[in-house]
Coordinates of C-alpha atoms in Angstrom, one line a residue:
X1015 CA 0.0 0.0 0.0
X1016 CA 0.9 3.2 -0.7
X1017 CA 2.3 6.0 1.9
X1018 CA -0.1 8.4 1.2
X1019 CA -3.1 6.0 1.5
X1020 CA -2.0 4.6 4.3
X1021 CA -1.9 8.6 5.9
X1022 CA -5.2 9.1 4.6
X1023 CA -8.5 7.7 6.2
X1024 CA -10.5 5.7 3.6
X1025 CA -14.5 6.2 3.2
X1026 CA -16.9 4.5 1.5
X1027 CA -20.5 6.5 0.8
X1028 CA -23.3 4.8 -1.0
X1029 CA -26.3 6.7 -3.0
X1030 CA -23.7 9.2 -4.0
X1031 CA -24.0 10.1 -7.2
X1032 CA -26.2 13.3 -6.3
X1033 CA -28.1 14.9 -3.6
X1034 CA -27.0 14.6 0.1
X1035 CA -24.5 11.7 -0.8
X1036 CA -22.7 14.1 -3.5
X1037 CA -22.5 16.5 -0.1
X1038 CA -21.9 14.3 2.2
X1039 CA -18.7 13.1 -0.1
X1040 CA -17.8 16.5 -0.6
X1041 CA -17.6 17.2 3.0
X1042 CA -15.9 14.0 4.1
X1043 CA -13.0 14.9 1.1
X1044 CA -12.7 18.4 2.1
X1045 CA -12.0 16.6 5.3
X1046 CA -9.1 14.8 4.1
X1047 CA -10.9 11.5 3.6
X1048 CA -10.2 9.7 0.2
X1049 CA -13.6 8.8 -0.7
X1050 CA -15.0 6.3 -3.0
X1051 CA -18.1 7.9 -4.4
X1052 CA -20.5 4.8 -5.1
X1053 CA -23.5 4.9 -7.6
X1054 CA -25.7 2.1 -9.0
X1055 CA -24.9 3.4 -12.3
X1056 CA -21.1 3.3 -12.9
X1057 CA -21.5 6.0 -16.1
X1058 CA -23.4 8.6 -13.7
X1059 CA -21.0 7.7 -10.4
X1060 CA -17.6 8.5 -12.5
X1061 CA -19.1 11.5 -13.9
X1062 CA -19.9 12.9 -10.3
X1063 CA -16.6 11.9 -8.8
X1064 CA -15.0 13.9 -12.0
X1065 CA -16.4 16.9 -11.2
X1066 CA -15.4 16.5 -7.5
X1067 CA -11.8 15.6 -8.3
X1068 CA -11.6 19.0 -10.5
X1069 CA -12.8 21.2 -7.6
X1070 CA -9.0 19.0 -6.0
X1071 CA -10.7 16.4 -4.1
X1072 CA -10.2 13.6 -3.5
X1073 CA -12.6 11.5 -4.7
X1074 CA -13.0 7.9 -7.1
X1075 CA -16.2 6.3 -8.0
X1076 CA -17.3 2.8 -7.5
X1077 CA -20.4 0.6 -8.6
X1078 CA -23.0 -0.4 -5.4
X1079 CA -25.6 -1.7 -7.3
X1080 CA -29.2 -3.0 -4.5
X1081 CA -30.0 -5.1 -7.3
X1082 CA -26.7 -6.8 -7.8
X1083 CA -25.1 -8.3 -4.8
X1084 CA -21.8 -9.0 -7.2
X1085 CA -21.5 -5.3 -6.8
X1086 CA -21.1 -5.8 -3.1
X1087 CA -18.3 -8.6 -3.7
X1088 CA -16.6 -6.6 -6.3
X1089 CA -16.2 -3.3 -3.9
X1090 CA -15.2 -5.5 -1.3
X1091 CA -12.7 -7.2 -3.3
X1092 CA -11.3 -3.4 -4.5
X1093 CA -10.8 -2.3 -1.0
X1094 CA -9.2 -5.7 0.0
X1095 CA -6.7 -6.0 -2.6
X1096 CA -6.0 -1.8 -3.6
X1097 CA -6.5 0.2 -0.3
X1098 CA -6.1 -3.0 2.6
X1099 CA -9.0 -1.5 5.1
X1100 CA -12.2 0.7 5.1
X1101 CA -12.4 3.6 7.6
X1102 CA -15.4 5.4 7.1
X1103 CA -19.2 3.8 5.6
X1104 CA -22.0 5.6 5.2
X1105 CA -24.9 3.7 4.2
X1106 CA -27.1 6.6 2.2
X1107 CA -28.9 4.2 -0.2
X1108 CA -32.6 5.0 0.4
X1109 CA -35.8 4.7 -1.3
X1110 CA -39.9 5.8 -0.9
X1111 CA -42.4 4.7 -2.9
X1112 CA -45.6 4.5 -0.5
X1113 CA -45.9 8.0 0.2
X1114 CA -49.7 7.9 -1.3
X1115 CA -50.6 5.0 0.9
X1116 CA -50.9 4.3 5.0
X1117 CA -50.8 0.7 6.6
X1118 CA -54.1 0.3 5.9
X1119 CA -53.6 -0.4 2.5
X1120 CA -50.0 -0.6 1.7
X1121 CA -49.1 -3.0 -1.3
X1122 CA -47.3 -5.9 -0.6
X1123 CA -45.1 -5.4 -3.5
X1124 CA -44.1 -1.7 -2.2
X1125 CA -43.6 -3.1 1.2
X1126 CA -41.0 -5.5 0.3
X1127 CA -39.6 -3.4 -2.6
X1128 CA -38.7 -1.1 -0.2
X1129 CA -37.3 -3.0 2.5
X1130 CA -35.2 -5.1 0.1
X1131 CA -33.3 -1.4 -0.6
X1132 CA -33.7 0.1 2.5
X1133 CA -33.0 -2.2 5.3
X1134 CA -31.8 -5.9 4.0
X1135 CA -29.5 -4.7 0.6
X1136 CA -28.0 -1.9 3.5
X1137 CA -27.0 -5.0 6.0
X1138 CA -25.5 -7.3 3.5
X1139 CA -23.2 -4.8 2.1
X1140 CA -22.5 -3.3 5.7
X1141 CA -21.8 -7.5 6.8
X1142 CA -19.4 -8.2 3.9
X1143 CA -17.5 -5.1 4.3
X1144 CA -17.1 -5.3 8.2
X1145 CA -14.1 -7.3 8.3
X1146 CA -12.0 -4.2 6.2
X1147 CA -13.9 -1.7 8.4
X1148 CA -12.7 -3.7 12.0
X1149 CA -9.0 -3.1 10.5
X1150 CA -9.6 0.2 10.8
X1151 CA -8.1 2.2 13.8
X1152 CA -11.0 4.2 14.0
X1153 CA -14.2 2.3 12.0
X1154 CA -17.3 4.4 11.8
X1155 CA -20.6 3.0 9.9
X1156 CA -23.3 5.9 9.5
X1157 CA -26.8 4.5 8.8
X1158 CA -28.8 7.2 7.2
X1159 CA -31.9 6.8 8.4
X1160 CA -35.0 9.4 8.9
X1161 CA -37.2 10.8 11.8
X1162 CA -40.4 9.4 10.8
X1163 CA -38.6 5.5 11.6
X1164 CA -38.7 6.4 15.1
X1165 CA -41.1 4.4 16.9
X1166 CA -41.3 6.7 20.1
X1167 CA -42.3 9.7 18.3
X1168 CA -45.2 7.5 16.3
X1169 CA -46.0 6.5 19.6
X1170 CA -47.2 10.0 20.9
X1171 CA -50.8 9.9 19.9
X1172 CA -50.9 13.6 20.0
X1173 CA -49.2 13.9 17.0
X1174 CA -51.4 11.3 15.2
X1175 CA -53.6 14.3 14.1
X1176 CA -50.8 15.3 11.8
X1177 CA -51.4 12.3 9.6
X1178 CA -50.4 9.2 9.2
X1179 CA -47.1 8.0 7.5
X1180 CA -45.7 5.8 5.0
X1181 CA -45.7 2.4 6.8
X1182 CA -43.0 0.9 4.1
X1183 CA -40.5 4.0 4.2
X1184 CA -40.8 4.6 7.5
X1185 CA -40.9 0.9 9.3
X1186 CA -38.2 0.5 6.5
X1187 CA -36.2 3.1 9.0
X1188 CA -37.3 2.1 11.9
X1189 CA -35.2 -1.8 11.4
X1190 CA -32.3 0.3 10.2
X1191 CA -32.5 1.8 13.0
X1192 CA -32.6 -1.2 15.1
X1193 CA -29.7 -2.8 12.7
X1194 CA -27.5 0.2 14.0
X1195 CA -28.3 -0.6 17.7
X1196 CA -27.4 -3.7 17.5
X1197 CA -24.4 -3.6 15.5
X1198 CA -23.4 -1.1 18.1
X1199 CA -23.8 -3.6 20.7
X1200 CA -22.1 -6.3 18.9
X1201 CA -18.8 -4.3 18.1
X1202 CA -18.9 -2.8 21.8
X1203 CA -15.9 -4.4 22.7
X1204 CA -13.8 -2.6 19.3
X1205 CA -12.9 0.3 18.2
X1206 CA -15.6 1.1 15.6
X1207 CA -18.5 3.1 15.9
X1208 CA -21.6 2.4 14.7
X1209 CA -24.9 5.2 14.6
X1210 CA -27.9 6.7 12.5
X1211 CA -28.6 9.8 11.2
X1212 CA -31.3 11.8 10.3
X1213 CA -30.8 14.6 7.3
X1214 CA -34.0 16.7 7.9
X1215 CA -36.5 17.4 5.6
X1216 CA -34.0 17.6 2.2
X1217 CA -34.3 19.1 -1.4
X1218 CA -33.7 16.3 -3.4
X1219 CA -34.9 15.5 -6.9
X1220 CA -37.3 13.1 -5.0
X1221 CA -38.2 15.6 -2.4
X1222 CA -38.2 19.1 -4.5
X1223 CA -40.3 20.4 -1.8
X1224 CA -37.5 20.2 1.0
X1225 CA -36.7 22.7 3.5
X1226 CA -33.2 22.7 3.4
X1227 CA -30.0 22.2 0.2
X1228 CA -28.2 19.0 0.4
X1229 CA -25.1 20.3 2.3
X1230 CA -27.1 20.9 4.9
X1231 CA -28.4 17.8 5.0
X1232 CA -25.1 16.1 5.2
X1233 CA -23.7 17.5 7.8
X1234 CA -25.0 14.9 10.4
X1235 CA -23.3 11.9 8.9
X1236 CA -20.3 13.5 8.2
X1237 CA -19.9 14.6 11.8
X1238 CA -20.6 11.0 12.7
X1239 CA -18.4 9.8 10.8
X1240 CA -15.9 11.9 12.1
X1241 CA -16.3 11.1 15.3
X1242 CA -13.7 11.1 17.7
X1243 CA -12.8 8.6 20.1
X1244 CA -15.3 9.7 23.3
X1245 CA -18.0 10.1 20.6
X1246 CA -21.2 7.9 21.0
X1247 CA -21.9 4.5 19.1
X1248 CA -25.6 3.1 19.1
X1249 CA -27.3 6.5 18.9
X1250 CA -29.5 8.3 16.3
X1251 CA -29.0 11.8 15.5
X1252 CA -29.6 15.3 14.1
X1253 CA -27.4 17.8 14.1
X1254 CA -25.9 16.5 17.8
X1255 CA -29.2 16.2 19.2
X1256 CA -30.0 12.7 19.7
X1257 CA -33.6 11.4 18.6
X1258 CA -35.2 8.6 20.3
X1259 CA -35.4 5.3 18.6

């Protein structure tokens, strides 16, 4: 390996391509991370990392396909053999499609769709890269996750007269959620850190009605993944406040 990878912490960010995973690499570059920018399509990932490594970043793309599991193998198998260890993941893949629809009448198909993207895609790739991330000295996962998964704000039925919400998008977050707790738990005894984050409400080509621009909304992962040493593991977050699960 290389002296001037092996100086440099090494991070990993899915969903990247645009949006708050184009910030979020941004940030964590400008913050003298090597990043590998990683995008379902390879053509729109390599494009995005260009224009980051113009504005002297530094930044490489890499293929993280939901639907392709090989993709998983085949980023695993880069880290392994060209860098030797992963420092940073942030898990930003994410998907909504129920947003017209409550529990009461959910589609199957959406239901599973999602999860299949949201919550068990996110742990396989987070499993098969673990063993790079524990030879980190410093390992932090980020789980982007979102407000609505959590359970004890759903549970204040004063709040039920704001409406009701996605049950596949947001039950999709709340097992993330839960994935990240108990992740933390099982790493307790290393050095790696594992939490969730919440963006806030986000302009994204998805979400053009958001309340806030994309670097905004990356700022909570990227502090988490920057955590130092005393920093929490097994939390959710926005902006430092913590959010209950």
């Amino acid at each position: 390996m290389a002296d001037g990878i092996v100086a440099r912490r090494i991070g990993l960010v899915t969903g990247a391509n645009r949006g708050i995973g184009l910030a979020i690499c941004r940030q964590l570059a400008s913050n003298g991370v090597t990043v590998l920018l990683g995008a379902r399509d390879a053509a729109a990932g390599e494009q995005a990392a260009a224009a980051l490594r113009a504005e002297g970043l530094d930044i490489q793309s890499i293929r993280i396909d939901t639907a392709d599991p090989q993709s998983f193998e085949s980023a695993r198998d880069f880290l392994a053999h060209k860098l030797g260890h992963l420092d940073i993941l942030v898990n930003n893949i994410g998907m909504g499609f129920d947003w017209g629809h409550t529990a009461a009448d959910v589609p199957m198909r959406l239901l599973r769709e999602t999860f299949e993207i949201n919550f068990f895609s996110l742990v396989d790739l987070t499993q098969r890269l673990l063993p790079l991330i524990r030879l980190s000295h410093a390992g932090r996962i980020v789980n982007h996750s979102s407000a609505i998964g959590s359970l004890a704000r759903r549970a204040d039925q004063a709040a039920w007269s704001e409406g009701d919400w996605p049950l596949a998008y947001s039950a999709s977050k709340t097992a993330l959620n839960a994935f990240t707790l108990h992740l933390a738990c099982a790493l307790r005894d290393t050095r790696i850190k594992v939490n969730a984050a919440h963006p806030g409400v986000v302009r994204t080509d998805p979400n053009p009605q958001g309340l806030i621009c994309p670097e905004e909304g990356a700022r909570t992962a990227v502090a988490l993944a920057l955590l130092p040493e005393e920093g929490p593991t097994g939390g959710f977050f926005h902006l430092g406040d913590a959010i209950a699960l």
